[in-house]
Coordinates of C-alpha atoms in Angstrom, one line a residue:
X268 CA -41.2 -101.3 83.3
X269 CA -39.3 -102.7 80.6
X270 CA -36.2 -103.5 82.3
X271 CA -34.0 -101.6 79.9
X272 CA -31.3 -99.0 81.1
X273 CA -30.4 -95.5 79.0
X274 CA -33.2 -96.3 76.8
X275 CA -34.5 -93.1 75.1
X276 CA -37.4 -92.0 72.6
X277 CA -35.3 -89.7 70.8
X278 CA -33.9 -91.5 67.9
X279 CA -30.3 -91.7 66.9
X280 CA -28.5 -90.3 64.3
X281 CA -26.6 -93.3 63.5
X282 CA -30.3 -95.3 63.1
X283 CA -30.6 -96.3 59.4
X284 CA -34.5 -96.0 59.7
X285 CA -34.3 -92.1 61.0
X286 CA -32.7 -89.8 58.4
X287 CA -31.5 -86.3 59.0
X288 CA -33.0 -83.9 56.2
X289 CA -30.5 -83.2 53.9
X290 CA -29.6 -79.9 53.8
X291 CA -30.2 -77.9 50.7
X292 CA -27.3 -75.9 48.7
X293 CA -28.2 -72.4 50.6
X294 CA -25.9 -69.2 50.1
X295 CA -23.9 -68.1 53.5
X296 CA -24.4 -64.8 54.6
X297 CA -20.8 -63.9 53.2
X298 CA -21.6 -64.6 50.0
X299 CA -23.2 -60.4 49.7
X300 CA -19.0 -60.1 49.9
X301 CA -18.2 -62.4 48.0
X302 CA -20.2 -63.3 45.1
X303 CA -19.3 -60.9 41.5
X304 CA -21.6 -58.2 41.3
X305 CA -23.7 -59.0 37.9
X306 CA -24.3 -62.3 40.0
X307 CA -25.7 -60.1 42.8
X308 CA -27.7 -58.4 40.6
X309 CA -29.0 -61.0 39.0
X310 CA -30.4 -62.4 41.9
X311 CA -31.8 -59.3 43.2
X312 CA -33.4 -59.0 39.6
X313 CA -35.1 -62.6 40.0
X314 CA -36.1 -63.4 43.6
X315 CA -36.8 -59.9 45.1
X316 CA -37.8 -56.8 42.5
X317 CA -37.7 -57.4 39.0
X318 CA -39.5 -53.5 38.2
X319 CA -37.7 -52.0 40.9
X320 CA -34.3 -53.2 39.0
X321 CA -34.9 -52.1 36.2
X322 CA -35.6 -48.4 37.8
X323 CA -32.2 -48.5 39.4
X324 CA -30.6 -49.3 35.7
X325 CA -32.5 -46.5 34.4
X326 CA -30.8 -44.2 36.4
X327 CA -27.4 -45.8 36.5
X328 CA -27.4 -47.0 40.5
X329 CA -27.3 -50.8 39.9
X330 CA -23.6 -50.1 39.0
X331 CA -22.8 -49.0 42.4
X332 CA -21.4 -51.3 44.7
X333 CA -21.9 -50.2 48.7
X334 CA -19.6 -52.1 50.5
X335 CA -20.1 -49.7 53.7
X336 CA -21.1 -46.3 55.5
X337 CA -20.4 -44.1 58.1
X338 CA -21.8 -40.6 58.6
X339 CA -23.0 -39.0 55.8
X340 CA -20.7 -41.0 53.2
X341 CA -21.6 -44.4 51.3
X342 CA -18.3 -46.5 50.8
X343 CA -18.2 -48.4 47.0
X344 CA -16.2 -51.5 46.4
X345 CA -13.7 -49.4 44.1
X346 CA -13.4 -46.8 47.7
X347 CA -15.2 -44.2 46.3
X348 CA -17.1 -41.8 48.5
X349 CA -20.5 -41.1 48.0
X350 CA -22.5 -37.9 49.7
X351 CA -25.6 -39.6 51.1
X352 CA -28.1 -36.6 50.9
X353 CA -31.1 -39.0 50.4
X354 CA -30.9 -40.4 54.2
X355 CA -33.1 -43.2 54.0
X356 CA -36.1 -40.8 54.1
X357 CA -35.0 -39.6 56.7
X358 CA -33.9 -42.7 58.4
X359 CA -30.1 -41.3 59.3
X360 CA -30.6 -38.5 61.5
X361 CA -27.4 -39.7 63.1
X362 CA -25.7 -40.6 60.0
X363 CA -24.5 -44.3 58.6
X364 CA -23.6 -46.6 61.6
X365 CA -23.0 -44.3 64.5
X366 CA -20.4 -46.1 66.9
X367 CA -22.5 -45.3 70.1
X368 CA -25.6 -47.3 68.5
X369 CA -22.9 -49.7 67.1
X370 CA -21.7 -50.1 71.5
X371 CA -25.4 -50.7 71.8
X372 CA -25.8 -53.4 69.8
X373 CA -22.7 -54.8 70.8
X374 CA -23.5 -55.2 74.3
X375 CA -27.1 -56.1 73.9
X376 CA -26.2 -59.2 72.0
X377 CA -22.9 -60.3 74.2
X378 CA -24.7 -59.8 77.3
X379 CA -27.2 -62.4 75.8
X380 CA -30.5 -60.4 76.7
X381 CA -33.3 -61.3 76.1
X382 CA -35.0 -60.0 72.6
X383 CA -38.2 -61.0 73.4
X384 CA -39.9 -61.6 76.6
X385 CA -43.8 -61.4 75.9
X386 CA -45.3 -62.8 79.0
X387 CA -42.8 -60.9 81.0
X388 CA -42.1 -56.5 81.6
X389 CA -40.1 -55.5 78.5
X390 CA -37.6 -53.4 80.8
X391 CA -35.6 -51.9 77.3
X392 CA -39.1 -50.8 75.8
X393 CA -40.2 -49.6 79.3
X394 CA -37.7 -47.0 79.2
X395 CA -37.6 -45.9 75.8
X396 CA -41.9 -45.2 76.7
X397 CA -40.6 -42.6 79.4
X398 CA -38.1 -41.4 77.6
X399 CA -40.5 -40.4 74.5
X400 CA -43.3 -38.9 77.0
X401 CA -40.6 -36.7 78.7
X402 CA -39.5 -35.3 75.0
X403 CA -43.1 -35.4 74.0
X404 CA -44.9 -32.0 75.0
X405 CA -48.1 -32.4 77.3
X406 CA -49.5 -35.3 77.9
X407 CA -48.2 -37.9 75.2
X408 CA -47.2 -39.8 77.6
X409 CA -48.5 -43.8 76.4
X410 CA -46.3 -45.9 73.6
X411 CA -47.3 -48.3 71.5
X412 CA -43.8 -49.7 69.5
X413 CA -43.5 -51.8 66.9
X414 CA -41.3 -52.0 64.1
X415 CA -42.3 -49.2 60.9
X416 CA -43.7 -46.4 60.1
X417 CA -46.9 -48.1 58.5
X418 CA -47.5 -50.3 61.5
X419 CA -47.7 -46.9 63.6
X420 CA -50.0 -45.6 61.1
X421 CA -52.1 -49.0 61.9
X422 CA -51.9 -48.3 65.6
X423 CA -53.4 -45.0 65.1
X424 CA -55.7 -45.3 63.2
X425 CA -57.5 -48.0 65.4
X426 CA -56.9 -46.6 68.4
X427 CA -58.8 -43.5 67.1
X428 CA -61.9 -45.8 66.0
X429 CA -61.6 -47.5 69.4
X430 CA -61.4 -44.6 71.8
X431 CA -64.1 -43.2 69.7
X432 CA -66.4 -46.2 69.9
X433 CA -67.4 -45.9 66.4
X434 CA -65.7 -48.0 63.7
X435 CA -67.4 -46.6 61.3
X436 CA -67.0 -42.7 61.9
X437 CA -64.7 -41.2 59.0
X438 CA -61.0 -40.5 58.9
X439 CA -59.9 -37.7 57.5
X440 CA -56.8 -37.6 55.3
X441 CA -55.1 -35.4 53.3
X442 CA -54.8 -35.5 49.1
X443 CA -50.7 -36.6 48.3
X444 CA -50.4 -37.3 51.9
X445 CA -47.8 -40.3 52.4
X446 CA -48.7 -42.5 55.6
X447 CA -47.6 -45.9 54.4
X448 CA -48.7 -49.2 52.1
X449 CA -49.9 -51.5 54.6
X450 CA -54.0 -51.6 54.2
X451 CA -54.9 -49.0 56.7
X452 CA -52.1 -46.6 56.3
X453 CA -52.7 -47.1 52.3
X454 CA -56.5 -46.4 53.0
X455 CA -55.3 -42.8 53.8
X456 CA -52.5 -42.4 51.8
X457 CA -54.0 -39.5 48.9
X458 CA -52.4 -41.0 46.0
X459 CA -54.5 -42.8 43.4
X460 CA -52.1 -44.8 41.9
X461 CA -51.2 -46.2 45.0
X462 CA -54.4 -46.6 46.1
X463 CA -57.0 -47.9 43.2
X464 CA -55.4 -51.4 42.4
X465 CA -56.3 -52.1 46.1
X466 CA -60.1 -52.2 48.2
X467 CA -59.4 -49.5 51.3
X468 CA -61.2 -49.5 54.2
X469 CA -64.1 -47.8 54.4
X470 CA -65.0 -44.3 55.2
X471 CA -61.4 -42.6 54.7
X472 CA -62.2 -38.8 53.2
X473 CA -59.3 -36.9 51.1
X474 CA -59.2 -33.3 52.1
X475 CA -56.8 -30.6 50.4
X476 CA -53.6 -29.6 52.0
X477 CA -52.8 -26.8 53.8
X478 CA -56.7 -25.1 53.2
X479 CA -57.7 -25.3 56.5
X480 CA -61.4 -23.7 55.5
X481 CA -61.8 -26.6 53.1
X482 CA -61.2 -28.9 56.1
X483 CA -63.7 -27.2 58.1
X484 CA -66.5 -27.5 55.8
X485 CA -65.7 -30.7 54.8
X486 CA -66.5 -32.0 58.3
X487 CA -69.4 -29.4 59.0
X488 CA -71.2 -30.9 56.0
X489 CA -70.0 -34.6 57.6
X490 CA -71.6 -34.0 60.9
X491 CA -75.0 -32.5 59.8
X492 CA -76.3 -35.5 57.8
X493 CA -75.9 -38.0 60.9
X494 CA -74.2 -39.1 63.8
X495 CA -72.9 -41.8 61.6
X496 CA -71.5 -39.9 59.2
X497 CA -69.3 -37.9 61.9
X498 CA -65.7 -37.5 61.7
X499 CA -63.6 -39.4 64.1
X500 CA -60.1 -38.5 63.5
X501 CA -57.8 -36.1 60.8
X502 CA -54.3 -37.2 60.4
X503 CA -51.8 -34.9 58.6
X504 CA -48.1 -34.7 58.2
X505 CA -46.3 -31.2 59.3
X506 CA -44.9 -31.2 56.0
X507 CA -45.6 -33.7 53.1
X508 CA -42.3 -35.3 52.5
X509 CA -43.4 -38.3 49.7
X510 CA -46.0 -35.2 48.3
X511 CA -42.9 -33.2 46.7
X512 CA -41.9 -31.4 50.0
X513 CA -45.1 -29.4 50.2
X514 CA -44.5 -27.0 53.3
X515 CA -47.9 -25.4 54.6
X516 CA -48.6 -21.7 55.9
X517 CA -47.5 -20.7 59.2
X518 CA -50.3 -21.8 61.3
X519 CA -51.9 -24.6 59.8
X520 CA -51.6 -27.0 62.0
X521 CA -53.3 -24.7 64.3
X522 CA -56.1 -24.0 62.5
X523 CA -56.6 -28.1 62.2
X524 CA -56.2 -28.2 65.9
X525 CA -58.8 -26.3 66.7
X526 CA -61.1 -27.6 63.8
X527 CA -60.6 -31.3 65.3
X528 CA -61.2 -30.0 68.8
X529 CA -64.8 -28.2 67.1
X530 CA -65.6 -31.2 65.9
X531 CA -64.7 -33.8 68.6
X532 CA -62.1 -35.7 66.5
X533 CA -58.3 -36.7 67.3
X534 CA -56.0 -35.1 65.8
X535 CA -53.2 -37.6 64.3
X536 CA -50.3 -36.2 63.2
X537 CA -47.2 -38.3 61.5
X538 CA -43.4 -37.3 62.4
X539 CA -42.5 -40.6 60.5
X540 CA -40.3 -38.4 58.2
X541 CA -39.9 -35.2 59.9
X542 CA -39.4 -36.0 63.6
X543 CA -36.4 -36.0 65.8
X544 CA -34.5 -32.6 64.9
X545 CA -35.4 -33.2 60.8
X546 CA -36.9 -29.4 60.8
X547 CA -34.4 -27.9 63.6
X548 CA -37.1 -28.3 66.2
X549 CA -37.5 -32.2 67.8
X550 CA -40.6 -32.5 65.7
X551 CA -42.2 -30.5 63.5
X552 CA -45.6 -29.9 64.9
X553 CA -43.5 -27.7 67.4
X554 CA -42.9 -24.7 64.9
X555 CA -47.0 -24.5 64.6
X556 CA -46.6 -24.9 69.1
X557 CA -49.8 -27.6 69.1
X558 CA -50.2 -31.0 70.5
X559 CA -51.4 -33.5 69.1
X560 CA -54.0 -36.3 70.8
X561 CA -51.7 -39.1 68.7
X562 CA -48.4 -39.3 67.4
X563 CA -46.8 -41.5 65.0
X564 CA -42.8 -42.3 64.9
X565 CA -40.3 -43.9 62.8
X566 CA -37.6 -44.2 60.5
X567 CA -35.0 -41.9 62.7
X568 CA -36.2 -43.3 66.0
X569 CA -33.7 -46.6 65.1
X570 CA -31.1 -44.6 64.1
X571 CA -30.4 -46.5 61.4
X572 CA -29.7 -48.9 63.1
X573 CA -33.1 -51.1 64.1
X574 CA -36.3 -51.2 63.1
X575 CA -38.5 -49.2 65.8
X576 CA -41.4 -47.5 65.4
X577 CA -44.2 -45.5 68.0
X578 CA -47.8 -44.6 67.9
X579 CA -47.6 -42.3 71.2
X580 CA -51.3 -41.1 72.1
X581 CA -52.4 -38.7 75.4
X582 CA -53.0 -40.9 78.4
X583 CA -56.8 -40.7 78.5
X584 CA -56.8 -41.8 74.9
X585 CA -54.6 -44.8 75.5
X586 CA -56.8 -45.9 79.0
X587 CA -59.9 -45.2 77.3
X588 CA -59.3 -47.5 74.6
X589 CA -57.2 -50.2 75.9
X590 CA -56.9 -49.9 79.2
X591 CA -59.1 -52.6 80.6
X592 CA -57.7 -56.6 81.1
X593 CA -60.2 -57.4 78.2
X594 CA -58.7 -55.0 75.7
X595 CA -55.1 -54.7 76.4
X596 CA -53.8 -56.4 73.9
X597 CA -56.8 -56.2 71.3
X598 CA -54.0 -54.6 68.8
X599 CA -50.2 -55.9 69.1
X600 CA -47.4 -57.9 67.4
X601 CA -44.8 -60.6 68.1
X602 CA -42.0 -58.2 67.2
X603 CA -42.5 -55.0 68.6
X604 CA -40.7 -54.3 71.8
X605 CA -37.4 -55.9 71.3
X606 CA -35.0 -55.3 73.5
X607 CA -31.9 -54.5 71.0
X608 CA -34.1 -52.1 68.6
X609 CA -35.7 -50.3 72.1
X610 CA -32.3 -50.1 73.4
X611 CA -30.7 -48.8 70.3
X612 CA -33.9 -46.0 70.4
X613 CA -33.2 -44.7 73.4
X614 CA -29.1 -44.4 73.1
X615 CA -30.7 -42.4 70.0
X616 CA -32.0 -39.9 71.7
X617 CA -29.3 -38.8 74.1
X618 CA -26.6 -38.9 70.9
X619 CA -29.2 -36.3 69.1
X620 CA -29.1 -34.1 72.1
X621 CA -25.3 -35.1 73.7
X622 CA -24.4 -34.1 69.6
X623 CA -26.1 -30.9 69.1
X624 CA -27.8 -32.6 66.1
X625 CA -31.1 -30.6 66.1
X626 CA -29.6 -27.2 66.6
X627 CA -27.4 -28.2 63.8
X628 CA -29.9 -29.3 61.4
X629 CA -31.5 -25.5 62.2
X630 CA -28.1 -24.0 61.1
X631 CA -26.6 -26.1 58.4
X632 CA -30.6 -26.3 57.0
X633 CA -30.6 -22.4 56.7
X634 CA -27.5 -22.5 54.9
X635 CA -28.4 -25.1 52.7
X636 CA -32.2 -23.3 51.7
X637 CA -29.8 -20.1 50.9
X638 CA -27.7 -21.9 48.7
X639 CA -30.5 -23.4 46.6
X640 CA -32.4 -20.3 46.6
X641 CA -29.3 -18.7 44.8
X642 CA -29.2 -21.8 42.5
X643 CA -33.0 -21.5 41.6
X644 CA -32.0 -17.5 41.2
X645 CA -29.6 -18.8 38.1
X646 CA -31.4 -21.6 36.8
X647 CA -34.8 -19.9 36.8
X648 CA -35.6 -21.3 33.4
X649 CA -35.5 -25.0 34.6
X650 CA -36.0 -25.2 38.7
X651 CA -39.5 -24.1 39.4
X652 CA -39.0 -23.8 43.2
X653 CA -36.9 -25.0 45.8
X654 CA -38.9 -25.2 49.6
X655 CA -38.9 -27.0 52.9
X656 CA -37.2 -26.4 56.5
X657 CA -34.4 -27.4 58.2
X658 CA -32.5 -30.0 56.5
X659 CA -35.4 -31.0 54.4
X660 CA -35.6 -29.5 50.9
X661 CA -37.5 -30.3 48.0
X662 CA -36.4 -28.7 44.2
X663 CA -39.0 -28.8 41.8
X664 CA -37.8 -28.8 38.1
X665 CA -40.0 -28.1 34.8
X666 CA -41.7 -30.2 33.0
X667 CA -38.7 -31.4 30.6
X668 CA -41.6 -31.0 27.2
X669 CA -42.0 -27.6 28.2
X670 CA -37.6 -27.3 27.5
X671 CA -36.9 -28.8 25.0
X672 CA -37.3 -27.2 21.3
X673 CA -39.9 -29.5 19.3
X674 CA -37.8 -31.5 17.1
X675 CA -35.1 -32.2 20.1
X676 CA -38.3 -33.9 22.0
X677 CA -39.4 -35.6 19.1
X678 CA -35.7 -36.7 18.8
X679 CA -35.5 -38.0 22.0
X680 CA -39.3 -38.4 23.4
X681 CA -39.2 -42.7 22.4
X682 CA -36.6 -42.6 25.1
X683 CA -38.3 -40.3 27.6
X684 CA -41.0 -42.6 27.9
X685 CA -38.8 -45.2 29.3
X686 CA -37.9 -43.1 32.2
X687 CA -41.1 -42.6 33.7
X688 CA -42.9 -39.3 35.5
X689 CA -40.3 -36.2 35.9
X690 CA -37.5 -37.4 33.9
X691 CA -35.6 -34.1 34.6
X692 CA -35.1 -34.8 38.0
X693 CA -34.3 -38.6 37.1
X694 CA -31.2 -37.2 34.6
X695 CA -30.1 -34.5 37.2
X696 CA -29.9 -37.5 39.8
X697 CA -28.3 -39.9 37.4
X698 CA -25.3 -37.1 36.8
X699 CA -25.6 -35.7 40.2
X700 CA -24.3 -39.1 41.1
X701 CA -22.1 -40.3 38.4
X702 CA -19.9 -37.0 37.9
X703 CA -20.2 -35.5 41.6
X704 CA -21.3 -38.6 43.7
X705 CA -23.8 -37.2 45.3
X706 CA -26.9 -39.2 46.1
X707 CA -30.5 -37.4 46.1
X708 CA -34.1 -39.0 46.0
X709 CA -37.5 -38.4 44.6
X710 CA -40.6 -37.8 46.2
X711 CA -43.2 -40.0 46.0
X712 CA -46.0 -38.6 44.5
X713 CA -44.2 -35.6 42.4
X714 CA -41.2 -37.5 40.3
X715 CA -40.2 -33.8 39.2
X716 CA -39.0 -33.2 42.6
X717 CA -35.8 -34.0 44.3
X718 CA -35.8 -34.8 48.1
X719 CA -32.5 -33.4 49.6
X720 CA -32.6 -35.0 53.5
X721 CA -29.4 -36.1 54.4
X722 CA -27.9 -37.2 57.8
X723 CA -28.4 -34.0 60.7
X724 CA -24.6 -34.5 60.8
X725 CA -24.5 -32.6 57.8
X726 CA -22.1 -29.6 57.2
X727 CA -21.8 -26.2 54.9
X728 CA -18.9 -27.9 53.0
X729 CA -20.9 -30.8 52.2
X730 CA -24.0 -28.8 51.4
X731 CA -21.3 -26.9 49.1
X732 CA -20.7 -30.7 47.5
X733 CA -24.4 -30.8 46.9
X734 CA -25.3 -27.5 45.4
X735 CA -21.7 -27.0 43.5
X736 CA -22.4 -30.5 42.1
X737 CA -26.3 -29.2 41.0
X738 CA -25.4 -26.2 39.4
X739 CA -22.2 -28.0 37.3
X740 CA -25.1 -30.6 36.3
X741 CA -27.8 -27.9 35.1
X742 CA -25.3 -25.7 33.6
X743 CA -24.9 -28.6 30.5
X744 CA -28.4 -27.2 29.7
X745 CA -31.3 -29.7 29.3
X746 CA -29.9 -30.7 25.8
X747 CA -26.7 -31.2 26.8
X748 CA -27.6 -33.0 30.2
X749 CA -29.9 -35.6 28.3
X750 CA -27.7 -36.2 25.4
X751 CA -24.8 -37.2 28.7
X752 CA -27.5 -39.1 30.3
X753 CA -28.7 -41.0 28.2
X754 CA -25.9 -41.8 26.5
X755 CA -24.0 -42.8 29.3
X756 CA -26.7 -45.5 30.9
X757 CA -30.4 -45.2 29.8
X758 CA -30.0 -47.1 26.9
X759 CA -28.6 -49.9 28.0
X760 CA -30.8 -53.3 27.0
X761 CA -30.6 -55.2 30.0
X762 CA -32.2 -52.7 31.7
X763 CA -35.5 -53.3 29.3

């Protein structure tokens, strides 16, 4: 021993020859408050999405300042109200910041719990897992969560080639089907410009939607060349939501139930979108009365209010695949399972059935189809057709070439070209939300189509707003609704 008292091997602060790092000139949290907008902007422009911002410009949303929500309403810095009928993609089932969620949250974090307890029992994710195999129908009864919809996706996909033993066997997926960006939910995501700047994994098969015969023969022809060559899983969405709102025939998923039980492949289907009372059933593979061997779950399962996702599989998939001490954690994350987002998932389900939110979304959706059908019934010469179920619609407008006299496009086609794919829908957005505030989306994969899926909260005088709103916009006439347009914003140079 040294003979020294209160000696220590931490060094002090006030010790010339150890130096604090300085700490660099970083923005507080406030300053989203506080800062002027155009600085905002600005930095949104140069550290995050520079394309991205100059999309918003083009359709006039970069002016919009959202200071807050609640229900089916944005709140702007000038208090303005704005008619959120875009929902996240489906992400507000309950609406903008319900208060029970909000409680939630609240308590989780002044109770101190635990958000992460990996070498311990997750007790918050433990019973959000029983809680989605009772809701579930048969036996999807195992949960893997994690945080999006993608990383479900992920889980499923593996979990198929594992429980199958064959890594290599095909994966079936279907053309404009919408399952994520990640790599293996791209890999079966049927859009090529998504797809081609990237290398997919191997052995993902498009097949058409809603042709159940094509599917068939697709995988008859698969399985007679070689064992290798056999199809090990088909995953499908109940309705294709980024795909332009593409609703199959009655059935369908049916038929590719029984085609995947023929041929000894899983069935995956992907409620990321359409789940939890989005069609006016809990999920939408309910209307066709099927189960699927794996589920994937998303965007409404937080509420809007965490990021929580599920891949839920039957129980002799699961055990099969990773149900031994070797393989039980041969696919996981260091985020998934936190005790505030499982928590918040759970409250979420007893608010959409204490709330009557999936009957309503039944009701107020069959009001709202009847209302656009009568607006497509007066505007026949632009709206091609309006489809979907429950409160999910999709409105498909002409091609704006097709409208417009010759010299009028010639006129004007310079500046069409800076809007991108379906610039009829992007002008009917842009005025939709400027003159009416009313907020709509786009699918995906078919920019002429607007995505109306707005909180299940919804009700007939805000699907009024909407469609009142629509048919004042189209009534300008596609001359008259361009000249507006672009006058008002398009043109702006900052916007490039």
């Amino acid at each position: 021993m040294n003979g020294k008292t209160g000696s220590s091997s931490v060094p002090s602060t006030t010790d010339p020859s150890h130096t604090l790092a300085q700490k660099p000139d970083l923005l507080p949290w406030t300053s989203a408050a506080t800062l002027p907008w155009d600085e905002l902007c600005e930095l949104f422009r140069q550290h995050m999405n520079p394309g991205l911002f100059k999309i918003l410009g083009r359709l006039g949303y970069d002016s919009v300042q959202i200071v807050g929500a609640r229900d089916v309403h944005y709140r702007t810095r000038r208090g303005e109200s704005i008619l959120d009928c875009w929902g996240g993609f489906g992400t507000f089932n309950l609406g903008h910041n319900h208060p029970r969620l909000a409680a939630v949250r609240r308590t989780v974090d002044e109770q101190e719990r635990a958000e992460l307890c990996h070498a311990f029992v997750p007790a918050q994710a433990a019973v959000l897992a029983k809680n989605l195999a009772t809701v579930l129908p048969g036996d999807l009864s195992v949960s893997y969560l994690c945080c999006t919809g993608s990383e479900a996706v992920e889980a499923a996909l593996k979990l198929a080639q594992k429980f199958q033993g064959d890594p290599a066997g095909k994966i079936y997926f279907a053309e404009n089907a919408m399952h994520g960006k990640t790599h293996g939910a791209l890999s079966v995501t049927g859009n090529d410009r998504v797809q081609q700047p990237f290398k997919r994994i191997a052995n993902c098969v498009r097949y058409p939607f809603g042709d159940a015969h094509a599917l068939r023969r697709l995988l008859a022809t698969s399985a007679s060349r070689a064992p290798s060559e056999r199809a090990i899983a088909v995953i499908v969405e109940p309705i294709q939501c980024g795909g332009g709102v593409v609703v199959p025939a009655p059935g369908y998923l049916r038929q590719v139930r029984q085609i995947c039980d023929e041929f000894a492949a899983l069935l995956i289907v992907d409620e990321v979108q359409t789940g939890f009372g989005r069609t006016g059933k809990l999920f939408a593979f309910e209307h066709d009365g099927i189960v699927p061997d794996i589920v994937t779950l998303s965007k409404a399962l937080g509420g809007g209010k965490a990021a929580v996702a599920a891949c839920v599989a039957r129980r002799k998939i699961f055990e099969r695949a990773y149900g031994s001490s070797d393989d039980a954690t041969l696919h996981n994350a260091t985020f998934n399972e936190m005790t505030g987002s499982t928590a918040i998932a759970t409250e979420m389900l007893h608010v959409l059935y204490d709330e009557g939110l999936i009957e309503n979304a039944a009701r107020v959706g069959r009001y709202l189809h009847g209302r656009l059908d009568e607006l497509q019934s007066r505007f026949s010469d632009l709206v091609v057709d309006v489809r979907g179920r429950g409160l999910l619609a999709g409105i498909e407008f002409r091609n704006i070439a097709e409208l417009l006299p010759g010299a009028t496009l010639g006129q004007y086609l310079p500046k069409l070209r800076t809007l991108g794919d379906g610039p009829l829908a992007v002008l009917v957005a842009s005025d939709l939300l400027a003159r009416h505030r009313v907020l709509v989306a786009f699918t995906d994969f078919n920019r002429n189509v607007l995505r109306i899926e707005p909180p299940l909260t919804l009700r007939e005088e805000h699907v009024d707003q909407l469609v009142n709103g629509l048919s004042d916009v189209l009534s300008q006439g596609v001359t008259g609704l361009l000249k507006r347009t672009l006058e008002r914003r398009f043109l702006d140079a900052r916007h490039g």
